[in-house]
Short mmCIF file of C-alpha atoms and ligand atoms in Angstrom, two decimals:
data_model
loop_
_atom_site.label_atom_id
_atom_site.label_comp_id
_atom_site.label_asym_id
_atom_site.label_seq_id
_atom_site.Cartn_x
_atom_site.Cartn_y
_atom_site.Cartn_z
CA PHE A 1 0.20 0.16 0.03
CA GLY A 2 1.63 3.20 -1.17
CA LEU A 3 -0.02 6.49 -0.93
CA VAL A 4 -3.22 5.94 -2.09
CA LYS A 5 -4.18 7.97 -5.45
CA LEU A 6 -7.71 9.08 -5.93
CA GLN A 7 -8.25 7.00 -9.20
CA SER A 8 -11.66 5.11 -10.36
CA VAL A 9 -11.50 1.76 -11.27
CA ALA A 10 -13.86 -0.27 -12.88
CA TRP A 11 -14.82 -2.92 -10.53
CA ASN A 12 -17.57 -5.77 -10.04
CA ASN A 13 -19.63 -5.41 -13.21
CA ASN A 14 -18.99 -2.25 -14.02
CA VAL A 15 -19.44 -0.56 -11.27
CA GLU A 16 -16.73 2.36 -10.90
CA MET A 17 -14.98 2.51 -7.49
CA ASN A 18 -12.27 4.96 -6.16
CA THR A 19 -9.76 3.38 -4.10
CA ALA A 20 -11.23 4.29 -0.58
CA GLN A 21 -14.59 2.45 -2.13
CA GLN A 22 -12.46 -0.52 -3.47
CA LEU A 23 -10.89 -0.94 -0.21
CA LEU A 24 -13.82 -0.51 1.93
CA PHE A 25 -15.44 -2.97 -0.34
CA ASN A 26 -13.06 -5.72 -0.22
CA THR A 27 -12.35 -5.73 3.53
CA ARG A 28 -16.65 -5.76 4.44
CA ALA A 29 -16.34 -8.77 2.12
CA ALA A 30 -13.40 -9.88 4.45
CA PHE A 31 -15.56 -9.31 7.13
CA LYS A 32 -18.63 -11.16 5.27
CA SER A 33 -17.05 -14.13 4.57
CA GLY A 34 -17.24 -14.94 9.07
CA ILE A 35 -13.38 -15.31 8.94
CA THR A 36 -13.18 -13.32 12.15
CA LEU A 37 -15.44 -14.64 14.27
CA PRO A 38 -13.90 -17.87 15.91
CA VAL A 39 -11.86 -17.01 18.95
CA GLU A 40 -9.17 -19.11 17.94
CA TRP A 41 -8.36 -16.87 14.68
CA ARG A 42 -8.77 -13.69 16.55
CA ILE A 43 -5.90 -15.36 19.07
CA GLU A 44 -4.06 -15.65 16.65
CA GLN A 45 -4.27 -12.64 14.97
CA LEU A 46 -3.15 -11.08 18.26
CA ASN A 47 -0.24 -13.17 18.60
CA ARG A 48 1.11 -12.51 15.00
CA LEU A 49 0.55 -8.81 16.36
CA LEU A 50 2.78 -9.39 19.43
CA ASP A 51 5.80 -11.02 16.75
CA LEU A 52 5.12 -8.10 14.42
CA LEU A 53 6.18 -5.63 17.67
CA ASN A 54 8.72 -7.96 18.85
CA GLU A 55 10.70 -9.01 15.32
CA ASN A 56 10.52 -4.88 14.67
CA GLU A 57 11.36 -3.59 17.75
CA ASN A 58 14.26 -1.83 16.37
CA ALA A 59 12.83 -0.93 12.85
CA LEU A 60 9.98 0.62 14.92
CA LEU A 61 12.48 2.89 17.52
CA ASP A 62 13.93 3.97 14.67
CA ALA A 63 11.03 5.07 12.91
CA LEU A 64 9.29 6.93 16.05
CA HIS A 65 13.79 8.75 16.31
CA LYS A 66 13.11 9.57 12.77
CA ASP A 67 9.51 11.33 12.86
CA LEU A 68 9.64 12.96 16.92
CA ARG A 69 13.82 12.32 17.72
CA LYS A 70 11.74 10.41 20.47
CA PRO A 71 14.40 8.79 22.67
CA LYS A 72 14.58 4.84 22.57
CA LEU A 73 13.30 4.29 26.61
CA GLU A 74 10.69 6.73 26.06
CA SER A 75 9.24 5.12 22.87
CA ILE A 76 9.85 1.79 24.81
CA GLU A 77 7.67 2.45 27.55
CA THR A 78 5.03 5.18 26.42
CA GLU A 79 4.47 3.09 22.69
CA LEU A 80 5.92 -0.82 22.49
CA ILE A 81 5.05 -2.23 26.21
CA VAL A 82 1.66 -0.43 26.08
CA VAL A 83 0.73 -2.22 23.18
CA LYS A 84 2.02 -5.39 24.33
CA ASN A 85 0.43 -5.28 27.74
CA GLU A 86 -2.55 -4.38 25.59
CA ALA A 87 -2.26 -7.70 23.71
CA ILE A 88 -1.27 -9.98 26.21
CA ASN A 89 -3.92 -9.00 28.33
CA ALA A 90 -6.74 -9.77 24.92
CA ILE A 91 -5.25 -12.94 24.68
CA LYS A 92 -5.78 -14.31 28.20
CA ASN A 93 -9.09 -12.99 28.47
CA VAL A 94 -10.56 -12.43 24.75
CA GLN A 95 -12.24 -15.69 25.25
CA THR A 96 -13.97 -14.81 28.24
CA TRP A 97 -15.01 -11.46 26.83
CA SER A 98 -16.65 -13.23 23.56
CA LYS A 99 -18.88 -15.59 25.77
CA PRO A 100 -22.37 -14.45 25.70
CA THR A 101 -23.70 -13.50 29.23
CA TYR A 102 -26.57 -14.17 31.01
CA PRO A 103 -28.54 -11.46 32.53
CA SER A 104 -31.01 -12.38 35.48
CA LYS A 105 -34.59 -13.15 34.08
CA ALA A 106 -37.82 -10.55 34.53
CA PHE A 107 -40.76 -12.88 35.68
CA VAL A 108 -42.28 -13.11 32.00
CA GLN A 109 -39.07 -14.59 30.73
CA MET A 110 -39.46 -17.66 33.10
CA ILE A 111 -40.25 -20.09 30.14
CA ASP A 112 -37.32 -18.50 27.82
CA SER A 113 -33.61 -18.93 27.70
CA VAL A 114 -32.51 -14.99 27.82
CA TYR A 115 -28.80 -13.83 27.06
CA ILE A 116 -26.60 -11.08 25.48
CA LEU A 117 -24.55 -12.16 22.24
CA LYS A 118 -21.62 -10.12 21.28
CA GLU A 119 -21.22 -8.79 18.04
CA PRO A 120 -18.79 -6.95 16.18
CA TYR A 121 -20.21 -4.19 14.31
CA GLY A 122 -18.23 -4.65 11.11
CA VAL A 123 -15.47 -2.62 9.75
CA VAL A 124 -14.08 -0.16 11.57
CA LEU A 125 -12.42 3.18 10.46
CA VAL A 126 -9.36 4.08 12.44
CA MET A 127 -7.98 7.60 12.17
CA SER A 128 -4.98 8.21 14.41
CA ALA A 129 -2.80 11.30 15.35
CA TRP A 130 0.95 11.37 15.22
CA ASN A 131 2.20 11.87 18.75
CA TYR A 132 2.17 7.93 19.65
CA PRO A 133 1.63 6.77 16.07
CA ILE A 134 2.09 3.01 17.56
CA GLN A 135 0.74 3.01 20.63
CA ILE A 136 -2.77 4.34 19.72
CA ILE A 137 -3.62 2.59 16.21
CA PHE A 138 -2.07 -0.62 17.70
CA SER A 139 -3.46 -0.42 20.91
CA GLN A 140 -7.20 0.25 19.15
CA LEU A 141 -6.07 -2.88 17.21
CA VAL A 142 -5.78 -4.97 19.70
CA GLY A 143 -9.40 -4.43 20.47
CA ILE A 144 -10.56 -4.24 17.03
CA ILE A 145 -9.08 -8.22 16.35
CA ALA A 146 -10.25 -9.14 19.68
CA SER A 147 -13.55 -8.05 19.19
CA GLY A 148 -14.05 -9.77 15.42
CA ASN A 149 -14.28 -6.64 13.40
CA CYS A 150 -12.14 -5.43 10.40
CA ALA A 151 -10.46 -2.34 9.59
CA ILE A 152 -9.11 0.16 7.75
CA ILE A 153 -6.75 2.29 9.35
CA LYS A 154 -5.32 5.89 8.35
CA PRO A 155 -2.33 6.39 10.34
CA SER A 156 -0.95 10.09 10.53
CA GLU A 157 0.53 12.16 7.43
CA LEU A 158 2.59 14.12 10.05
CA SER A 159 4.40 10.79 11.08
CA PRO A 160 5.34 9.65 7.96
CA VAL A 161 8.12 7.16 8.43
CA THR A 162 6.48 5.51 11.50
CA SER A 163 2.80 5.46 8.88
CA GLU A 164 5.11 3.96 6.12
CA LEU A 165 6.67 1.52 7.94
CA MET A 166 2.99 -0.22 9.58
CA SER A 167 1.38 -0.12 6.35
CA LYS A 168 4.40 -2.23 4.95
CA LEU A 169 4.18 -4.37 8.57
CA ILE A 170 0.91 -4.80 9.57
CA PRO A 171 -0.29 -6.50 5.89
CA GLN A 172 2.99 -8.84 6.65
CA TYR A 173 1.97 -9.88 10.16
CA LEU A 174 -1.69 -9.88 9.99
CA ASP A 175 -4.93 -11.14 7.52
CA LYS A 176 -4.22 -8.68 4.44
CA GLU A 177 -8.11 -8.80 4.02
CA CYS A 178 -9.15 -7.75 7.02
CA PHE A 179 -6.33 -5.10 8.14
CA ARG A 180 -5.43 -2.54 5.55
CA VAL A 181 -3.51 0.34 5.76
CA TYR A 182 -4.90 3.71 4.03
CA LEU A 183 -2.10 6.49 3.78
CA GLY A 184 -3.10 9.91 2.91
CA GLY A 185 -3.20 13.46 3.96
CA ILE A 186 -6.53 15.70 4.45
CA PRO A 187 -7.87 14.73 0.78
CA GLU A 188 -7.64 11.41 0.82
CA THR A 189 -9.18 11.12 4.20
CA THR A 190 -12.13 13.74 3.29
CA VAL A 191 -12.66 10.89 0.53
CA LEU A 192 -12.24 7.92 3.01
CA LEU A 193 -14.78 9.83 5.25
CA LYS A 194 -17.61 9.54 2.75
CA GLU A 195 -17.96 6.23 2.54
CA ARG A 196 -19.91 3.80 5.32
CA PHE A 197 -18.21 2.69 7.98
CA ASP A 198 -19.79 0.82 10.59
CA MET A 199 -17.47 2.40 13.55
CA ILE A 200 -14.91 5.27 13.18
CA MET A 201 -12.45 5.52 15.86
CA TYR A 202 -10.73 8.72 15.52
CA THR A 203 -8.08 10.00 17.89
CA GLY A 204 -6.92 13.74 17.39
CA SER A 205 -8.06 17.46 17.63
CA SER A 206 -11.43 18.02 18.80
CA MET A 207 -11.86 20.35 15.43
CA VAL A 208 -11.18 17.32 13.39
CA GLY A 209 -13.43 15.26 15.39
CA LYS A 210 -16.09 17.62 14.21
CA ILE A 211 -15.47 17.05 10.74
CA VAL A 212 -15.45 12.83 11.73
CA MET A 213 -18.69 13.05 13.08
CA LYS A 214 -20.64 15.23 10.72
CA ALA A 215 -19.29 12.95 7.89
CA ALA A 216 -20.37 9.61 10.29
CA ALA A 217 -23.88 11.20 10.76
CA GLU A 218 -24.70 10.62 7.08
CA HIS A 219 -24.83 7.24 7.44
CA LEU A 220 -25.67 7.40 11.11
CA THR A 221 -21.65 5.45 12.23
CA PRO A 222 -21.32 5.35 15.58
CA VAL A 223 -18.34 7.01 16.74
CA ILE A 224 -15.40 6.97 19.22
CA LEU A 225 -13.64 10.63 19.55
CA GLU A 226 -10.36 10.70 21.53
CA LEU A 227 -9.72 14.72 21.49
CA GLY A 228 -7.78 16.60 23.55
CA GLY A 229 -7.64 19.81 25.53
CA LYS A 230 -6.18 22.07 27.98
CA SER A 231 -5.50 19.21 30.68
CA PRO A 232 -5.18 21.42 34.45
CA VAL A 233 -2.81 20.52 37.59
CA TYR A 234 -4.22 21.98 40.66
CA VAL A 235 -1.15 21.71 43.46
CA HIS A 236 -2.58 22.71 47.09
CA LYS A 237 -0.42 24.50 49.45
CA ASP A 238 0.16 21.56 51.60
CA SER A 239 2.12 19.59 48.94
CA ASP A 240 5.36 18.55 48.73
CA LEU A 241 6.92 20.56 46.18
CA LYS A 242 9.73 18.81 44.89
CA LEU A 243 7.52 15.67 44.50
CA VAL A 244 5.55 17.44 42.69
CA ALA A 245 8.26 19.08 40.76
CA LYS A 246 9.94 15.57 39.39
CA ARG A 247 6.26 14.10 38.61
CA VAL A 248 4.66 16.98 36.71
CA VAL A 249 7.83 17.97 34.39
CA TRP A 250 8.31 14.46 33.54
CA GLY A 251 4.49 14.30 32.43
CA LYS A 252 4.88 17.69 30.68
CA PHE A 253 8.22 17.15 28.99
CA LEU A 254 7.63 13.37 27.72
CA ASN A 255 7.76 13.39 24.02
CA LEU A 256 8.07 17.19 24.23
CA GLY A 257 4.85 18.42 25.70
CA GLN A 258 3.29 16.46 22.78
CA THR A 259 0.88 14.15 25.17
CA CYS A 260 -2.85 14.01 24.75
CA THR A 261 -3.00 14.03 28.49
CA ALA A 262 0.32 16.52 29.07
CA PRO A 263 -0.72 18.75 32.15
CA ASP A 264 -1.40 22.03 29.96
CA TYR A 265 -1.43 24.47 32.86
CA ILE A 266 -0.84 24.53 36.43
CA LEU A 267 -2.90 26.54 38.86
CA CYS A 268 -0.88 26.74 42.23
CA HIS A 269 -1.56 27.74 45.70
CA ASN A 270 -0.68 31.44 46.34
CA ASN A 271 0.99 30.62 49.29
CA VAL A 272 3.51 28.42 47.68
CA VAL A 273 3.81 29.52 43.54
CA ASP A 274 7.51 31.33 43.78
CA SER A 275 8.38 27.97 45.63
CA LEU A 276 7.03 25.84 43.01
CA ILE A 277 8.58 28.03 40.57
CA ASP A 278 11.78 27.47 41.69
CA GLU A 279 11.58 23.23 42.03
CA LEU A 280 10.09 23.42 38.48
CA ARG A 281 13.15 24.85 37.27
CA LYS A 282 15.76 22.67 39.35
CA THR A 283 14.01 19.50 38.07
CA VAL A 284 14.25 20.91 34.21
CA GLU A 285 18.07 21.32 34.79
CA GLU A 286 17.96 18.00 36.84
CA TYR A 287 16.59 15.91 33.68
CA PHE A 288 17.83 17.62 30.66
CA GLY A 289 21.07 19.28 32.34
CA SER A 290 22.16 23.06 31.72
CA ASP A 291 21.22 22.87 28.19
CA PRO A 292 18.51 21.21 27.37
CA LYS A 293 18.76 21.10 24.16
CA GLU A 294 21.88 18.66 23.98
CA SER A 295 19.85 16.37 26.14
CA PRO A 296 19.35 13.17 24.09
CA ASP A 297 16.05 12.88 26.43
CA LEU A 298 13.90 15.28 24.65
CA ALA A 299 12.30 14.60 21.88
CA ARG A 300 11.49 17.55 18.93
CA ILE A 301 8.42 19.15 17.91
CA VAL A 302 6.36 17.40 14.86
CA ASN A 303 6.83 19.76 12.22
CA ALA A 304 7.50 23.55 11.50
CA ARG A 305 3.60 24.21 11.16
CA ASN A 306 3.18 22.91 15.12
CA PHE A 307 6.57 24.54 15.80
CA LYS A 308 5.67 27.67 14.33
CA ARG A 309 2.35 28.11 16.77
CA ILE A 310 4.06 27.20 19.59
CA GLU A 311 6.79 29.81 18.97
CA SER A 312 3.46 32.23 18.32
CA ILE A 313 1.80 31.61 21.81
CA MET A 314 5.66 32.27 23.50
CA SER A 315 6.01 35.49 21.35
CA ALA A 316 2.72 36.72 22.73
CA THR A 317 3.49 35.75 26.18
CA PRO A 318 5.49 39.23 27.44
CA LYS A 319 9.35 38.06 28.35
CA GLU A 320 9.31 38.92 32.54
CA LYS A 321 6.87 36.07 32.96
CA LEU A 322 9.38 33.82 31.41
CA ALA A 323 10.43 31.52 34.46
CA VAL A 324 12.38 28.47 32.70
CA GLY A 325 13.98 28.16 29.60
CA GLY A 326 12.10 30.30 26.62
CA GLU A 327 14.78 29.19 23.81
CA THR A 328 14.01 28.00 20.44
CA ASP A 329 15.39 26.75 17.15
CA GLU A 330 13.24 26.44 14.23
CA SER A 331 16.31 24.37 12.04
CA ALA A 332 15.69 22.06 14.85
CA LEU A 333 12.17 21.91 15.38
CA TYR A 334 13.47 22.35 19.22
CA ILE A 335 11.87 24.46 21.77
CA ALA A 336 13.37 24.13 25.34
CA PRO A 337 11.30 22.75 28.19
CA THR A 338 9.84 26.38 29.53
CA VAL A 339 7.61 27.72 32.39
CA TYR A 340 5.89 30.82 32.30
CA LYS A 341 4.72 32.71 35.76
CA ASP A 342 2.17 35.24 36.55
CA ILE A 343 -0.22 34.10 34.19
CA GLN A 344 -3.85 35.48 33.94
CA LEU A 345 -7.00 33.28 32.49
CA GLY A 346 -7.51 35.80 29.50
CA ASP A 347 -3.85 35.62 28.12
CA PRO A 348 -3.17 33.92 25.08
CA ILE A 349 -1.13 30.86 26.40
CA MET A 350 -4.63 30.10 27.96
CA GLU A 351 -6.38 30.25 24.83
CA GLY A 352 -6.20 26.71 23.50
CA GLU A 353 -4.40 23.29 24.03
CA ILE A 354 -0.28 24.04 23.80
CA PHE A 355 0.39 20.31 23.10
CA GLY A 356 4.12 21.46 23.24
CA PRO A 357 6.62 21.87 25.91
CA ILE A 358 5.60 25.76 27.68
CA LEU A 359 4.21 25.51 30.97
CA PRO A 360 1.72 28.25 32.23
CA VAL A 361 1.75 28.88 36.08
CA LEU A 362 -1.39 30.84 37.18
CA ALA A 363 -1.48 31.48 41.12
CA VAL A 364 -4.74 30.93 42.76
CA ASN A 365 -6.36 31.47 46.22
CA GLY A 366 -7.04 27.84 47.11
CA ALA A 367 -8.97 25.05 45.88
CA ASP A 368 -12.64 26.80 45.47
CA GLU A 369 -10.47 29.25 42.73
CA ALA A 370 -9.19 26.08 41.16
CA VAL A 371 -12.74 24.66 40.96
CA GLU A 372 -13.92 27.85 39.59
CA ILE A 373 -11.36 28.14 36.31
CA ILE A 374 -11.56 24.80 35.85
CA ASN A 375 -15.77 24.60 35.38
CA SER A 376 -14.90 27.82 33.02
CA GLN A 377 -13.09 26.03 30.55
CA GLU A 378 -13.87 23.47 28.41
CA LYS A 379 -14.37 19.99 29.53
CA PRO A 380 -10.34 18.89 30.02
CA LEU A 381 -8.70 15.14 29.05
CA ALA A 382 -6.97 15.01 32.15
CA LEU A 383 -7.41 16.67 35.65
CA TYR A 384 -4.33 16.16 37.86
CA ILE A 385 -4.50 16.83 41.70
CA PHE A 386 -1.58 17.73 44.14
CA ALA A 387 -2.88 17.57 47.43
CA LYS A 388 -1.95 15.97 50.75
CA SER A 389 -5.39 16.98 52.11
CA ASP A 390 -8.18 14.15 50.94
CA LYS A 391 -11.03 17.02 51.35
CA VAL A 392 -9.03 19.21 48.64
CA VAL A 393 -9.17 15.98 46.70
CA GLN A 394 -12.41 15.04 46.83
CA GLN A 395 -13.43 18.70 46.49
CA LEU A 396 -12.05 18.77 43.34
CA LEU A 397 -13.10 15.28 42.08
CA SER A 398 -16.78 16.26 43.13
CA CYS A 399 -17.19 19.72 41.49
CA THR A 400 -15.36 19.46 38.16
CA SER A 401 -15.96 16.97 35.28
CA SER A 402 -12.78 15.41 33.41
CA GLY A 403 -12.07 12.58 31.29
CA GLY A 404 -10.34 11.01 33.90
CA VAL A 405 -7.97 12.08 37.15
CA THR A 406 -4.64 11.02 38.67
CA VAL A 407 -4.22 12.06 42.24
CA ASN A 408 -0.47 13.35 43.34
CA ASP A 409 1.16 12.39 39.86
CA VAL A 410 0.19 12.84 36.04
CA LEU A 411 -1.13 10.62 33.22
CA MET A 412 -1.04 7.25 35.11
CA HIS A 413 -4.96 7.35 34.66
CA ALA A 414 -4.23 6.63 31.25
CA ALA A 415 -1.44 4.13 31.10
CA SER A 416 -3.17 1.42 32.10
CA HIS A 417 -5.63 -1.60 30.10
CA ASN A 418 -8.04 -1.71 33.34
CA LEU A 419 -9.24 1.45 33.47
CA PRO A 420 -11.57 3.15 31.00
CA PHE A 421 -9.49 6.00 28.89
CA GLY A 422 -11.54 8.53 27.05
CA GLY A 423 -12.99 12.51 27.03
CA VAL A 424 -15.98 13.75 27.97
CA GLY A 425 -17.77 16.81 26.80
CA ASN A 426 -15.55 19.03 24.64
CA SER A 427 -12.36 16.04 24.99
CA GLY A 428 -14.45 13.27 23.37
CA MET A 429 -16.85 10.38 23.71
CA GLY A 430 -16.18 6.67 23.96
CA ARG A 431 -13.78 4.65 25.76
CA TYR A 432 -11.67 2.15 25.28
CA HIS A 433 -8.20 0.32 26.87
CA GLY A 434 -8.04 -3.25 27.56
CA LYS A 435 -11.43 -5.48 27.86
CA TYR A 436 -13.42 -1.62 27.47
CA THR A 437 -11.91 -1.19 23.53
CA PHE A 438 -13.66 -4.76 22.93
CA ASP A 439 -16.87 -3.27 25.15
CA ALA A 440 -16.87 0.08 22.70
CA LEU A 441 -16.08 -2.24 19.63
CA THR A 442 -18.90 -5.04 20.47
CA HIS A 443 -22.86 -4.85 19.75
CA GLU A 444 -24.15 -6.46 22.64
CA LYS A 445 -27.46 -8.23 21.35
CA PRO A 446 -30.16 -9.18 23.28
CA VAL A 447 -31.94 -12.60 22.82
CA VAL A 448 -35.13 -13.94 23.95
CA TYR A 449 -35.24 -17.41 22.73
CA ARG A 450 -38.21 -18.98 23.55
CA GLY A 451 -40.13 -22.34 22.60
CA GLN A 452 -43.15 -23.10 20.60
CA ASN A 453 -45.04 -24.44 23.77
CA PHE A 454 -46.58 -22.88 26.52
CA GLU A 455 -48.84 -20.71 24.64
CA SER A 456 -51.38 -20.91 27.84
CA LEU A 457 -49.73 -18.57 29.66
CA LEU A 458 -49.21 -16.21 26.69
CA SER A 459 -53.16 -16.19 26.18
CA ALA A 460 -53.75 -12.81 28.09
CA ARG A 461 -52.04 -10.61 25.80
CA TYR A 462 -53.90 -11.31 23.10
CA PRO A 463 -56.81 -9.35 21.64
CA PRO A 464 -59.53 -8.68 21.87
CA TYR A 465 -58.74 -7.15 25.56
CA SER A 466 -62.50 -6.50 26.65
CA GLU A 467 -62.57 -10.21 27.33
CA LYS A 468 -59.48 -10.21 29.96
CA ASN A 469 -59.78 -9.77 32.94
CA LEU A 470 -56.85 -8.11 34.21
CA SER A 471 -56.54 -7.39 38.00
CA MET A 472 -52.76 -6.33 38.80
P1 NAD B 1 -5.40 15.89 13.94
O1 NAD B 1 -6.75 16.39 14.25
O2 NAD B 1 -4.83 17.36 13.33
O3 NAD B 1 -5.19 14.66 12.97
C1 NAD B 1 -6.02 13.62 13.69
C2 NAD B 1 -6.09 12.42 12.37
O4 NAD B 1 -6.79 13.48 11.39
C3 NAD B 1 -4.61 12.25 11.29
O5 NAD B 1 -5.03 10.85 10.53
C4 NAD B 1 -5.05 13.34 10.04
O6 NAD B 1 -4.28 13.08 8.78
C5 NAD B 1 -6.88 13.39 9.76
N1 NAD B 1 -7.52 14.97 9.67
C6 NAD B 1 -6.69 15.96 10.01
N2 NAD B 1 -7.40 17.22 9.53
C7 NAD B 1 -8.28 16.61 9.05
C8 NAD B 1 -9.13 16.92 7.70
N3 NAD B 1 -9.51 18.65 7.92
N4 NAD B 1 -10.36 16.01 7.65
C9 NAD B 1 -10.15 15.03 7.38
N5 NAD B 1 -9.14 14.58 8.45
C10 NAD B 1 -8.46 15.25 9.16
O7 NAD B 1 -4.77 15.74 15.16
P2 NAD B 1 -2.88 15.55 15.49
O8 NAD B 1 -2.48 17.13 15.35
O9 NAD B 1 -2.47 14.82 14.76
O10 NAD B 1 -3.23 15.71 17.10
C11 NAD B 1 -3.10 16.37 17.68
C12 NAD B 1 -4.58 16.20 18.50
O11 NAD B 1 -5.03 15.15 19.14
C13 NAD B 1 -4.78 16.93 19.91
O12 NAD B 1 -5.37 17.91 20.10
C14 NAD B 1 -3.94 15.51 20.73
O13 NAD B 1 -4.53 16.17 22.20
C15 NAD B 1 -5.17 14.90 20.28
N6 NAD B 1 -4.89 13.51 20.77
C16 NAD B 1 -5.67 12.85 21.65
C17 NAD B 1 -5.68 11.67 22.18
C18 NAD B 1 -6.53 10.90 23.12
O14 NAD B 1 -6.22 9.72 22.74
N7 NAD B 1 -7.09 11.44 23.16
C19 NAD B 1 -4.13 11.47 21.43
C20 NAD B 1 -3.27 11.71 20.43
C21 NAD B 1 -3.38 12.78 20.27
#
């Protein structure tokens, strides 16, 4: 599969199909053949996915380095291990997940068998982002395989080396008919989105999420939208600030801030804001040295467009607010880990998701003001609360809404397959990871299986009703 050309081809009794239609037609035919239904087949495909990851580890790490200069350990921890754990978990559990379940029966069902069948939707369109190109696509693919669906996978054109590699490896290891990669940018994706899929699993910005949902609405195709947003951190005055800095600096500058769940801004209690800024400065130096550009442990901005976008936020932020970092180098797509202090709600840096290595810090009077600010924004993908006081933690938990929460750390609620991962409101809809992906891609089909006997028990429901004496 090379870059898809938007040509029309004669197909099937002279019906003209473009490449996207042809791809979908073929994938749907594979689904309809029933090949994905036996659980043994799914387990075999999942094992092949594990082989793909194990046998091509160096090539995958290399591709991530070329696209984003991702440090090797970061790629292993945040991309490969995550997918392997997903696959191992699915292999262990898919037999159980796929079995019918038997709910308790209502009185009127006493003569029936009542159960819920687990039915795959069909062909899932996976549209993905570039920031964790392997982790996101392959984690979703694990659930797609486990649930017996087929997929057309559209990786991001902004991580071209990784996308090209996936388009080579997927047909080498997985069933070629059921799992197909479609490479392309916006024009090719626009054509693809005109087609009728059975489910669309989209990961990316909220803006494009709306385009995807509109396209899906034409066909009443269900969507799972994994979007972004401004994820806040609240730091209470009783916190161990050294610990806060260690954890926040790690999570913020991982992948150079290009993580959907990265802390976007800090709301820090007035009493400790200066000390926190000091600790953030010390920690940045501890992790990345006095010249972070020389550190091998920092990724790079994905492309010049994103570089310019982040740089323009920096230019719009007054110099006197710069507390840490601030250096940029466009030729190297490098932006230093940067912290801004004294930020106000109306500042340009607080307008949209930053998705880069700049961290604004706002001083607040306490948890009440933090709650007020969080609730004045769109619902974020993540919320991080640092506090020793459980009362403060509970206040933030119960008075705000977000996709997920980690208390006294960052990112952790999104890092495991035993928790549902997804957004709420503007940060997305639907959830996945582990069994949640299986469930999200499965139609739960209720069955009431009644015999052709015991007709007399049903006689009360038939007309003419006037002859019935229905005393309750
Ligand atoms: P994006 O929305 O620009 O692109 C995502 C996908 O949509 C790509 O495959 C791209 O080709 C396609 N696309 C882009 N514009 C399109 C258009 N006009 N019409 C049709 N298709 C189009 O997002 P991105 O820049 O790749 O990723 C960054 C965003 O994704 C951030 O907001 C981030 O928070 C979010 N994100 C969310 C998650 C999550 O799991 N919730 C994970 C990663 C990234």
